[in-house]
Amino acid sequence: QQYTLTELRSTNEVISTRLSSWQDYQVKALGWLVGNPAIMSMDPTAQAPVVQSMAAVFPQLSLISIVDLEGNSIARSDGGNPRNYSQLSWFQEAKSGQQFVYRSQLDDRTGNLVQVIATPILNPSGEIIGVGMFSTYPGTLDGLLQDAAIGETLTAIVLNENNQVIASNPPIPNSLLNAALVSTISTLRDRNPGAAVQAGEDDLPGPLLVRDSQGVEWRAGFQLLKNGW
């Protein structure tokens, strides 16, 4: 059954709205965490119960952690050994003052991409004293792509800021993951540098025809989210 342009755009907007709402929810939760007085104390003994309680409320998160300015995790929801994150970009960017950093990294256990969200911890004087972070389980975002048409007449894909596939339904055909698609998405990003195209705006790019490595043409619609996805 042919998917009409109107249906394609409508479904694209639904998916984008779901993703934006998910991001907003994570931001609010992480903002609450780093603003908690026990977390702001940077005392691991005081932080541990808060982190554990939050993990019980948010079972969809694989890790909630508090990191000191040296990059060491001093409180962890998984009860694991301390780790040093000083070389990872999400830590460096949050430590430098960037709020709500989104980054993708490989899960040690599965080799799949997980999403990390990080933000600075500030003391009452506004000085950065640490970093708070969440990470998701692999496949968490796939649940946001569930729809009657998706997987039958439509393939839904979420790309991060580096054009890596971080969610799809159904599993993305290998033939579609080629240089032509990445080049097309990169070109579209370049047309809107640093800008987020919100659902319903008049300047939303229209559907495109993308030819995969097998010569099959796909009609594609897309939106840019606030965080570059």
XYZ file of C-alpha atoms in Angstrom:
229
model
C 0.000 0.000 0.000
C 1.456 3.322 -1.019
C 2.066 5.737 1.793
C 0.773 9.194 0.834
C 2.831 12.330 1.387
C 0.263 13.600 3.883
C 0.417 10.376 5.897
C 4.217 10.371 5.777
C 4.423 13.900 7.122
C 1.758 13.282 9.749
C 3.488 10.158 11.077
C 6.828 11.971 11.060
C 5.367 14.721 13.211
C 3.905 12.192 15.650
C 7.293 10.494 16.063
C 9.092 13.819 16.459
C 6.604 14.934 19.107
C 7.088 11.682 21.024
C 10.868 12.047 20.946
C 10.722 15.706 22.000
C 8.398 14.835 24.891
C 10.735 12.020 25.953
C 13.687 14.406 25.914
C 11.799 17.020 27.931
C 10.899 14.392 30.523
C 14.536 13.315 30.904
C 15.656 16.936 31.217
C 13.155 17.622 34.011
C 14.134 14.460 35.869
C 17.863 15.134 35.587
C 17.334 18.776 36.563
C 15.504 17.641 39.692
C 18.321 15.236 40.535
C 21.184 17.733 40.293
C 19.168 20.309 42.253
C 18.624 17.953 45.180
C 20.510 19.225 48.268
C 21.938 15.771 48.984
C 23.352 15.601 45.461
C 24.694 19.154 45.693
C 26.565 18.189 48.860
C 28.890 16.016 46.718
C 28.954 13.611 49.651
C 28.665 10.058 48.243
C 27.097 8.796 51.466
C 24.291 11.344 51.171
C 23.965 10.937 47.410
C 23.642 7.140 47.290
C 20.094 6.890 48.743
C 18.828 9.588 46.363
C 20.329 7.857 43.344
C 18.958 4.472 44.408
C 15.479 5.874 45.048
C 15.417 7.545 41.672
C 16.510 4.327 39.954
C 13.502 2.566 41.477
C 11.186 5.219 40.017
C 12.905 5.209 36.603
C 13.575 1.529 35.786
C 14.006 2.426 32.099
C 17.373 4.012 32.946
C 20.348 1.669 32.962
C 22.470 4.003 35.078
C 22.101 7.126 37.196
C 25.441 8.454 38.380
C 27.069 11.431 40.069
C 30.550 12.304 38.822
C 33.110 14.554 40.481
C 35.223 17.103 38.644
C 37.988 14.546 38.155
C 35.583 12.366 36.198
C 35.151 9.730 38.910
C 31.689 8.277 39.531
C 31.128 8.712 43.263
C 27.502 7.484 43.399
C 26.007 4.894 41.050
C 22.543 3.362 40.822
C 23.882 0.024 39.568
C 26.085 -0.579 42.585
C 29.069 -1.010 40.288
C 32.654 -0.092 40.956
C 33.652 3.549 40.469
C 34.620 4.461 36.918
C 36.428 7.405 35.451
C 34.654 9.287 32.654
C 37.095 12.176 32.290
C 37.911 11.335 28.647
C 34.295 11.074 27.491
C 32.772 13.987 25.617
C 29.522 14.107 27.606
C 31.490 14.612 30.826
C 33.831 17.191 29.347
C 30.989 19.213 27.846
C 28.856 19.127 30.994
C 31.879 20.006 33.141
C 32.528 23.007 30.900
C 29.017 24.300 31.614
C 26.926 22.971 28.726
C 23.504 22.015 30.000
C 21.801 18.746 29.099
C 24.362 17.132 26.836
C 23.102 14.211 24.741
C 25.649 11.669 23.537
C 25.561 8.108 22.209
C 28.061 5.514 23.394
C 28.498 1.772 23.071
C 27.096 -0.367 25.850
C 29.875 -2.500 27.357
C 27.660 -5.583 27.628
C 25.747 -5.591 24.345
C 27.855 -3.477 21.993
C 24.718 -1.487 21.130
C 24.391 2.274 21.341
C 22.888 3.732 24.505
C 21.964 7.361 25.077
C 23.695 9.411 27.786
C 22.241 12.659 29.109
C 24.462 14.765 31.360
C 24.317 18.176 33.023
C 26.480 20.151 35.473
C 25.858 20.157 39.213
C 26.042 23.681 40.643
C 26.554 24.862 44.208
C 24.430 27.721 45.629
C 26.987 30.202 44.245
C 26.534 28.855 40.718
C 29.922 27.159 40.554
C 30.206 23.792 38.799
C 31.038 21.125 41.377
C 30.244 17.929 39.503
C 28.185 16.282 36.781
C 24.970 14.269 36.937
C 24.142 11.733 34.230
C 21.567 9.208 33.046
C 22.013 6.431 30.516
C 19.303 4.395 28.787
C 19.060 0.711 28.036
C 19.698 -0.282 24.397
C 16.427 -0.214 22.528
C 14.710 2.255 24.873
C 13.926 4.673 22.067
C 12.525 1.923 19.840
C 9.426 1.907 22.015
C 8.641 5.459 20.893
C 8.436 4.317 17.275
C 5.570 1.879 17.730
C 2.621 2.611 15.456
C 0.146 0.569 13.434
C 1.683 1.596 10.112
C 5.319 1.630 11.211
C 6.931 -1.688 10.396
C 4.388 -2.529 7.710
C 4.135 0.371 5.254
C 6.686 2.648 6.891
C 10.179 2.432 8.351
C 10.990 4.858 11.171
C 14.604 5.814 11.900
C 16.157 8.079 14.535
C 19.646 9.408 13.807
C 21.814 11.176 16.372
C 23.896 14.271 15.701
C 26.587 12.068 14.119
C 24.077 10.362 11.780
C 24.262 7.097 13.715
C 21.054 5.051 13.860
C 19.970 5.056 17.520
C 16.453 3.679 17.029
C 14.432 2.086 14.249
C 11.256 0.150 13.645
C 11.435 -2.342 12.049
C 15.170 -3.151 12.206
C 16.725 -0.924 9.587
C 17.538 -2.587 6.240
C 21.281 -2.671 5.733
C 20.804 -1.436 2.174
C 19.439 1.857 3.476
C 22.493 2.515 5.630
C 24.704 3.825 2.888
C 26.715 6.914 2.108
C 23.920 8.416 0.035
C 21.522 8.544 2.972
C 24.115 9.934 5.367
C 25.159 12.504 2.771
C 21.542 13.564 2.253
C 20.918 13.981 5.985
C 24.195 15.884 6.415
C 23.218 18.248 3.597
C 19.845 18.875 5.217
C 21.517 19.603 8.556
C 23.832 22.087 6.843
C 20.833 23.987 5.514
C 19.673 24.552 9.090
C 22.912 25.004 11.109
C 22.239 24.956 14.833
C 18.487 25.178 14.262
C 15.706 22.858 15.335
C 12.795 22.410 12.988
C 9.702 21.941 15.105
C 6.656 19.921 14.109
C 4.105 21.978 12.230
C 6.383 24.792 11.119
C 6.006 26.059 7.575
C 9.678 25.593 6.785
C 9.600 21.874 7.553
C 11.509 20.171 4.726
C 9.246 18.187 2.432
C 9.511 14.478 1.625
C 12.608 13.415 -0.296
C 13.444 10.544 -2.598
C 16.481 8.593 -1.373
C 17.961 5.690 -3.372
C 19.595 2.966 -1.297
C 22.564 0.785 -2.210
C 20.254 -1.745 -3.878
C 18.786 0.898 -6.170
C 15.448 0.960 -4.317
C 13.905 4.401 -3.912
C 12.551 5.452 -0.524
C 10.286 8.425 0.057
C 11.585 10.079 3.226
C 10.440 12.851 5.527
C 12.459 14.201 8.434
C 12.588 16.691 11.260
C 15.491 18.085 13.270
C 15.036 18.049 17.043
C 16.442 20.554 19.529
C 19.376 18.357 20.476
C 20.483 17.649 16.894
C 18.729 14.290 16.433
